[in-house]
Structure formats: C-alpha cells, structure tokens
Amino acid sequence: MTVTSTKPSRAAEWWRAQRRRVAWGVGIALVALVIAVVVARALRGIPAVEAFVAEYPGIVPPPEEAPVGIPAWLGWQHFLNAFFLALLVKTGFELRGKRRPPGFWTRDNTRWPRTKRAPRRLGIWLWFHLWLDAFWVITGVSYVVLLFATGQWVRIVPTDWAVVPNAISAALQYASLDWPTEDSWIVYNSLQQLAYFAVVFVAAPLALLTGLRLSSAWPVEGALASPATEKWARAIHYPVMLFFLAFTFVHVVLVFTTGALRKLNQMYTARDTDDWLGFAVFALSVVVMVAAWVLAKPPLLKRIAAKSGRVQG
C-alpha cells in the first residue's frame, strides 16, 4: 500500500509561521503609502515647494559625451541578474530557516583546486548558494567592465551635485502621483540614477563581502575570522537582500506603469520602440526563472553536486 506524505512543504511552513508578520507588514506598508501620498500632495500645494520642483524638475542633463540609448549587452545583464537574484533569494531563505540540509557535499580534493586543508562539508543548499554567488559576481564584474568600457557609467554615476535636489524633487513627484517626465533612453531621472548607483556600487559589494565572510571560503583563523566580524556580516547580509527585493519590486512596478512596452524593449531588445517584442522576451525570461525555481530541488542539486565531489544524505 502506498502511503502519501502529508508533511507540508517548506513554503507552507514558512507561510504558517510568518503570515501574521507578513499581513502586518503589508498593512503598515499600505498605510505608510497612503500617508506619503497625502503628505506629498499637500506639499505640492505650497507655492515654495512648487517653485522648488520647477527649479529642479528631477533630471540633471547628461554630460555631452554621454552615449544615447541602451546597449544590447544590458539585455542579457538584466536577465542574468534577475535569474541569479531569484535563486539566491530561494537558497537564502532555505539557509535562514536553519533546518538540517537534505544532503551534504564534500569537494573532491584529488582534483583542481587542491588544498592542504581537508575540504569542508557543505549542506547542499549552501553549496548551491555559493555557486550562484560565484556566477552572480562574474555577471556583476562583466557589467562594471562593460559599463566603463562603453561610457555607460555616466548614466548611473552622478557627476553633478544637482542630482541631490533633483532626486528629492523626483521622489516628491512620485509620491504625489504626478510622476516626473523622463526618457530613460537618453537619461535616467536623478532618483533612478542614485538608486542604480546604490545597487551597483554599494549594495552589491556589501552583499559580496558579507556573503564571503559567512561562506566556507573565509579563513577559519586570524583576526578576520573573529565572531564579531561574523556577527556584523549576518546583521548586514539579510537587510541587503531585502533591499535588493524592494528595489526589484519598485523597479518592476515603475516599468509596468510608465510605458511598459517601450521600457521592456529598451531593457531587453535595445530598441526605443513600443511593439511587443520586448514583452515577449521578458515573458520568456520569467518562464525560465520560474522553471529554474521549481527545478532547483535537492534531488537534482545532488546529482549536479556529485560531479565535483562526494554527496551524502
């Protein structure tokens, strides 16, 4: 007789444990959003504030040497970053649950790279998380190299202090639901520019450094291996992940509420047009990400891990 397991999935267990917190969080966020809109619209009614917005419309004109348009390599960068981020979030939640891993992997030290110290045994989720980190870092490094090699860096690196008041103005316009006029094919508004700069040059390095500190690649001896550094890494790593999720959510919402077809063409096909090709490419990328999320389960991960080491459990 076949016995069907009634054990709930990890997603169901997480929802049962966190649904009250999630409900409160969503409620508080909605209330805060309503308050922000009301306050912003009230401020927009003040003549001095309107004069400020008129003086600083939210966009700093780009330098004369700034390239026009979004290059094709940004399309696959968009996909790869979203792909790896989604799986990093999945494995991150698995690791944060602190449950016994469904399997363990030990590197085969008879192959390159060989080390004097015996390889550490890693849970299968940590093994997958570290590989995803490695691919995400390679993607990020290639992005930064291409960014500076093609001159695209001027689009996200502020070169004028006027970006600060313009970013405040753009935030006020967004909050008042009277969104700033911008053409991202030519230039990002100042708030977008600061957000992209923070993601690429602040949040990403923090995620990398804290992730390294929490990984098995970090030295087990010496001053850098102190409990204090691990404590700080744990305190920073999770909030950085939440920042990436918040940025991604806002980014997607703005894309779909400010001319989705044109924005998706710019992002995925490097064309400034409003046909459906960009949406089709985006939809296909979502299908690939969902498939990877569903397929990334212990049985498959163990088979892949076994090609480079010994798998137990």
Short mmCIF file of C-alpha atoms in Angstrom, two decimals:
data_model
loop_
_atom_site.label_atom_id
_atom_site.label_comp_id
_atom_site.label_asym_id
_atom_site.label_seq_id
_atom_site.Cartn_x
_atom_site.Cartn_y
_atom_site.Cartn_z
CA MET A 1 0.00 0.00 0.00
CA THR A 2 1.34 3.43 -0.92
CA VAL A 3 1.39 5.99 1.86
CA THR A 4 1.07 9.61 0.80
CA SER A 5 3.10 12.03 2.87
CA THR A 6 1.10 14.79 4.49
CA LYS A 7 4.15 16.78 5.54
CA PRO A 8 3.67 20.41 4.48
CA SER A 9 6.12 21.99 2.09
CA ARG A 10 8.69 24.45 3.36
CA ALA A 11 6.82 27.27 1.65
CA ALA A 12 3.65 26.26 3.53
CA GLU A 13 5.55 26.02 6.81
CA TRP A 14 7.10 29.45 6.22
CA TRP A 15 3.69 30.95 5.46
CA ARG A 16 2.16 29.46 8.60
CA ALA A 17 4.97 30.87 10.72
CA GLN A 18 5.15 34.27 9.04
CA ARG A 19 1.63 35.03 7.77
CA ARG A 20 0.75 37.29 10.69
CA ARG A 21 4.02 39.21 10.32
CA VAL A 22 3.54 39.45 6.55
CA ALA A 23 -0.05 40.66 6.97
CA TRP A 24 1.04 43.32 9.45
CA GLY A 25 3.92 44.33 7.19
CA VAL A 26 1.68 44.70 4.15
CA GLY A 27 -0.88 46.64 6.17
CA ILE A 28 1.70 49.01 7.58
CA ALA A 29 3.25 49.50 4.13
CA LEU A 30 -0.14 50.37 2.61
CA VAL A 31 -0.92 52.85 5.41
CA ALA A 32 2.53 54.41 5.02
CA LEU A 33 1.99 54.67 1.26
CA VAL A 34 -1.35 56.42 1.70
CA ILE A 35 0.15 58.84 4.24
CA ALA A 36 3.08 59.55 1.91
CA VAL A 37 0.71 60.34 -0.98
CA VAL A 38 -1.45 62.62 1.17
CA VAL A 39 1.56 64.48 2.59
CA ALA A 40 3.23 64.81 -0.82
CA ARG A 41 0.09 66.17 -2.47
CA ALA A 42 -0.33 68.64 0.38
CA LEU A 43 3.28 69.78 -0.03
CA ARG A 44 2.79 70.19 -3.77
CA GLY A 45 0.09 72.74 -2.97
CA ILE A 46 2.59 75.02 -1.24
CA PRO A 47 3.97 77.70 -3.62
CA ALA A 48 7.54 77.37 -2.32
CA VAL A 49 7.51 73.63 -2.95
CA GLU A 50 6.12 74.08 -6.43
CA ALA A 51 8.86 76.62 -7.11
CA PHE A 52 11.42 74.06 -5.91
CA VAL A 53 10.01 71.42 -8.25
CA ALA A 54 10.03 73.91 -11.14
CA GLU A 55 13.68 74.77 -10.47
CA TYR A 56 14.69 71.14 -10.00
CA PRO A 57 12.42 69.09 -12.30
CA GLY A 58 14.05 65.79 -11.32
CA ILE A 59 16.55 65.36 -14.14
CA VAL A 60 20.13 66.54 -14.49
CA PRO A 61 21.08 66.89 -18.18
CA PRO A 62 23.66 64.25 -19.09
CA PRO A 63 27.24 65.22 -20.00
CA GLU A 64 27.84 65.95 -23.67
CA GLU A 65 29.89 62.77 -24.06
CA ALA A 66 27.14 60.57 -22.59
CA PRO A 67 26.04 57.80 -25.00
CA VAL A 68 22.44 57.83 -26.18
CA GLY A 69 20.45 54.62 -25.92
CA ILE A 70 20.75 51.38 -24.00
CA PRO A 71 23.22 48.80 -25.40
CA ALA A 72 22.28 45.22 -26.24
CA TRP A 73 24.54 43.74 -23.54
CA LEU A 74 22.30 45.29 -20.88
CA GLY A 75 19.50 42.97 -22.04
CA TRP A 76 21.23 39.76 -21.02
CA GLN A 77 22.59 41.53 -17.93
CA HIS A 78 19.01 42.28 -16.88
CA PHE A 79 18.04 38.65 -17.32
CA LEU A 80 21.08 37.15 -15.60
CA ASN A 81 20.87 39.48 -12.62
CA ALA A 82 17.17 38.72 -12.13
CA PHE A 83 17.78 34.99 -12.65
CA PHE A 84 20.57 34.71 -10.09
CA LEU A 85 18.84 37.04 -7.63
CA ALA A 86 15.68 34.90 -7.66
CA LEU A 87 17.62 31.71 -6.92
CA LEU A 88 19.80 33.44 -4.32
CA VAL A 89 16.65 34.52 -2.51
CA LYS A 90 15.32 30.94 -2.66
CA THR A 91 18.52 29.43 -1.26
CA GLY A 92 18.93 32.30 1.20
CA PHE A 93 15.55 31.56 2.77
CA GLU A 94 16.43 27.86 2.93
CA LEU A 95 19.65 28.68 4.77
CA ARG A 96 17.97 31.20 7.04
CA GLY A 97 15.46 28.52 8.10
CA LYS A 98 18.39 26.73 9.82
CA ARG A 99 16.89 23.32 9.11
CA ARG A 100 19.03 20.23 8.58
CA PRO A 101 20.13 20.21 4.94
CA PRO A 102 18.61 17.46 2.77
CA GLY A 103 22.13 16.44 1.78
CA PHE A 104 25.81 17.29 2.16
CA TRP A 105 28.59 17.84 -0.37
CA THR A 106 32.35 17.48 0.12
CA ARG A 107 34.72 18.70 -2.59
CA ASP A 108 36.92 16.14 -4.32
CA ASN A 109 40.38 17.25 -3.24
CA THR A 110 42.11 15.00 -5.77
CA ARG A 111 41.10 17.47 -8.48
CA TRP A 112 41.98 21.12 -9.02
CA PRO A 113 41.90 23.20 -6.91
CA ARG A 114 43.77 21.06 -4.38
CA THR A 115 44.25 22.40 -0.86
CA LYS A 116 46.43 21.33 2.05
CA ARG A 117 43.50 21.60 4.42
CA ALA A 118 40.80 18.97 4.11
CA PRO A 119 37.70 20.26 2.27
CA ARG A 120 34.77 21.29 4.44
CA ARG A 121 31.45 19.52 4.22
CA LEU A 122 28.70 21.83 2.99
CA GLY A 123 24.94 21.49 3.10
CA ILE A 124 23.51 21.13 -0.40
CA TRP A 125 21.67 24.48 -0.16
CA LEU A 126 24.87 26.26 0.89
CA TRP A 127 26.76 24.58 -1.96
CA PHE A 128 24.16 25.84 -4.45
CA HIS A 129 24.08 29.30 -2.85
CA LEU A 130 27.86 29.65 -3.20
CA TRP A 131 27.79 28.62 -6.85
CA LEU A 132 25.03 31.12 -7.53
CA ASP A 133 27.10 33.76 -5.76
CA ALA A 134 30.07 32.98 -7.99
CA PHE A 135 28.02 33.30 -11.20
CA TRP A 136 26.33 36.46 -9.90
CA VAL A 137 29.73 38.03 -9.13
CA ILE A 138 31.03 37.12 -12.60
CA THR A 139 27.96 38.75 -14.11
CA GLY A 140 28.45 41.83 -11.94
CA VAL A 141 32.14 42.18 -12.78
CA SER A 142 31.40 41.89 -16.51
CA TYR A 143 28.69 44.54 -16.08
CA VAL A 144 31.04 47.02 -14.41
CA VAL A 145 33.76 46.40 -17.01
CA LEU A 146 31.33 46.97 -19.88
CA LEU A 147 29.83 49.96 -18.07
CA PHE A 148 33.15 51.81 -18.05
CA ALA A 149 34.41 50.43 -21.38
CA THR A 150 31.36 51.76 -23.26
CA GLY A 151 30.95 55.06 -21.39
CA GLN A 152 27.59 53.98 -20.00
CA TRP A 153 28.85 54.71 -16.48
CA VAL A 154 27.83 58.37 -16.81
CA ARG A 155 24.20 57.26 -16.84
CA ILE A 156 24.32 55.91 -13.27
CA VAL A 157 27.29 57.68 -11.64
CA PRO A 158 26.37 61.22 -10.53
CA THR A 159 28.74 63.89 -11.86
CA ASP A 160 26.89 66.96 -10.53
CA TRP A 161 25.71 67.79 -7.01
CA ALA A 162 22.45 68.99 -8.58
CA VAL A 163 21.47 65.30 -8.55
CA VAL A 164 20.57 65.63 -4.84
CA PRO A 165 17.83 68.31 -5.05
CA ASN A 166 16.61 66.78 -8.30
CA ALA A 167 16.33 63.36 -6.63
CA ILE A 168 14.31 64.94 -3.78
CA SER A 169 12.08 66.59 -6.37
CA ALA A 170 11.61 63.31 -8.28
CA ALA A 171 10.74 61.48 -5.04
CA LEU A 172 8.17 64.16 -4.22
CA GLN A 173 6.66 63.88 -7.70
CA TYR A 174 6.44 60.10 -7.48
CA ALA A 175 4.86 60.28 -4.02
CA SER A 176 2.27 62.83 -5.17
CA LEU A 177 1.36 60.50 -8.10
CA ASP A 178 2.32 63.27 -10.53
CA TRP A 179 5.32 61.37 -11.82
CA PRO A 180 8.32 63.11 -13.35
CA THR A 181 8.63 63.24 -17.10
CA GLU A 182 11.69 61.31 -18.24
CA ASP A 183 13.09 59.44 -21.20
CA SER A 184 15.29 56.63 -19.91
CA TRP A 185 16.58 56.02 -23.45
CA ILE A 186 18.51 59.28 -23.06
CA VAL A 187 18.89 59.86 -19.32
CA TYR A 188 17.58 58.48 -16.03
CA ASN A 189 15.93 60.85 -13.60
CA SER A 190 18.04 61.71 -10.57
CA LEU A 191 16.25 59.37 -8.18
CA GLN A 192 16.73 56.47 -10.59
CA GLN A 193 20.38 57.41 -11.01
CA LEU A 194 21.04 57.38 -7.26
CA ALA A 195 19.15 54.10 -6.88
CA TYR A 196 21.15 52.37 -9.63
CA PHE A 197 24.38 53.77 -8.20
CA ALA A 198 23.48 52.42 -4.75
CA VAL A 199 22.64 48.97 -6.15
CA VAL A 200 25.81 48.61 -8.23
CA PHE A 201 28.43 50.32 -6.08
CA VAL A 202 27.08 49.97 -2.51
CA ALA A 203 24.60 47.11 -2.08
CA ALA A 204 26.32 44.64 -4.42
CA PRO A 205 29.78 44.97 -2.81
CA LEU A 206 28.18 44.69 0.66
CA ALA A 207 26.36 41.52 -0.40
CA LEU A 208 29.61 40.10 -1.79
CA LEU A 209 31.79 40.92 1.22
CA THR A 210 29.30 39.79 3.86
CA GLY A 211 28.50 36.69 1.84
CA LEU A 212 32.18 35.80 1.67
CA ARG A 213 32.50 36.25 5.43
CA LEU A 214 29.64 33.84 6.01
CA SER A 215 30.89 31.30 3.46
CA SER A 216 33.25 28.37 3.81
CA ALA A 217 35.80 30.22 1.67
CA TRP A 218 36.58 32.59 4.55
CA PRO A 219 39.70 31.82 6.66
CA VAL A 220 38.91 29.94 9.87
CA GLU A 221 41.81 31.51 11.73
CA GLY A 222 43.13 35.04 12.25
CA ALA A 223 41.65 38.43 13.11
CA LEU A 224 39.22 38.37 10.19
CA ALA A 225 37.72 35.12 11.49
CA SER A 226 36.60 36.65 14.80
CA PRO A 227 32.99 36.15 15.97
CA ALA A 228 32.48 39.93 15.78
CA THR A 229 33.07 40.01 12.01
CA GLU A 230 30.65 37.12 11.53
CA LYS A 231 28.05 38.89 13.66
CA TRP A 232 28.33 42.08 11.62
CA ALA A 233 28.19 40.11 8.36
CA ARG A 234 24.97 38.39 9.42
CA ALA A 235 23.50 41.73 10.54
CA ILE A 236 24.19 43.28 7.12
CA HIS A 237 23.70 40.41 4.66
CA TYR A 238 19.97 39.80 5.20
CA PRO A 239 18.92 43.51 5.10
CA VAL A 240 20.92 43.90 1.88
CA MET A 241 18.92 41.04 0.38
CA LEU A 242 15.70 42.78 1.45
CA PHE A 243 16.97 45.98 -0.19
CA PHE A 244 17.50 44.11 -3.46
CA LEU A 245 13.97 42.70 -3.24
CA ALA A 246 12.48 46.14 -2.53
CA PHE A 247 14.45 47.70 -5.39
CA THR A 248 13.34 44.94 -7.78
CA PHE A 249 9.69 45.33 -6.76
CA VAL A 250 9.71 49.11 -7.23
CA HIS A 251 11.68 48.75 -10.47
CA VAL A 252 9.13 46.32 -11.93
CA VAL A 253 6.15 48.44 -10.79
CA LEU A 254 7.60 51.57 -12.43
CA VAL A 255 8.39 49.71 -15.65
CA PHE A 256 4.79 48.50 -15.95
CA THR A 257 3.24 51.84 -15.03
CA THR A 258 5.36 54.17 -17.17
CA GLY A 259 5.01 52.73 -20.66
CA ALA A 260 5.70 49.01 -20.24
CA LEU A 261 6.12 48.06 -23.91
CA ARG A 262 8.64 50.80 -24.61
CA LYS A 263 10.58 50.20 -21.36
CA LEU A 264 10.73 46.43 -21.93
CA ASN A 265 12.02 46.99 -25.46
CA GLN A 266 14.70 49.31 -24.13
CA MET A 267 15.70 46.82 -21.43
CA TYR A 268 15.56 43.55 -23.37
CA THR A 269 15.93 44.34 -27.09
CA ALA A 270 17.93 47.61 -27.02
CA ARG A 271 15.29 49.38 -29.13
CA ASP A 272 13.38 52.57 -28.41
CA THR A 273 10.00 51.39 -29.70
CA ASP A 274 6.66 50.23 -28.30
CA ASP A 275 6.00 46.92 -30.09
CA TRP A 276 5.51 43.59 -28.28
CA LEU A 277 8.92 42.03 -28.90
CA GLY A 278 10.42 43.30 -25.65
CA PHE A 279 7.44 41.99 -23.68
CA ALA A 280 7.80 38.59 -25.36
CA VAL A 281 11.48 38.37 -24.43
CA PHE A 282 10.68 39.47 -20.87
CA ALA A 283 7.88 36.90 -20.58
CA LEU A 284 10.21 34.15 -21.82
CA SER A 285 12.80 35.19 -19.22
CA VAL A 286 10.17 34.94 -16.49
CA VAL A 287 9.24 31.43 -17.65
CA VAL A 288 12.91 30.41 -17.46
CA MET A 289 13.23 31.85 -13.94
CA VAL A 290 10.07 30.12 -12.72
CA ALA A 291 11.25 26.82 -14.23
CA ALA A 292 14.64 27.16 -12.53
CA TRP A 293 12.95 27.96 -9.21
CA VAL A 294 10.74 24.86 -9.46
CA LEU A 295 13.51 22.53 -10.67
CA ALA A 296 16.06 23.67 -8.05
CA LYS A 297 15.25 20.87 -5.63
CA PRO A 298 17.57 18.59 -3.63
CA PRO A 299 17.38 15.52 -5.94
CA LEU A 300 18.57 17.49 -8.97
CA LEU A 301 21.07 19.54 -6.99
CA LYS A 302 22.60 16.38 -5.52
CA ARG A 303 23.09 14.85 -8.97
CA ILE A 304 24.85 18.00 -10.17
CA ALA A 305 26.95 18.33 -6.99
CA ALA A 306 28.08 14.69 -7.26
CA LYS A 307 30.03 15.55 -10.42
CA SER A 308 32.53 17.60 -8.38
CA GLY A 309 32.60 15.81 -5.03
CA ARG A 310 31.03 13.34 -2.66
CA VAL A 311 27.35 13.73 -1.77
CA GLN A 312 25.85 12.23 1.38
CA GLY A 313 22.25 12.15 2.51
#
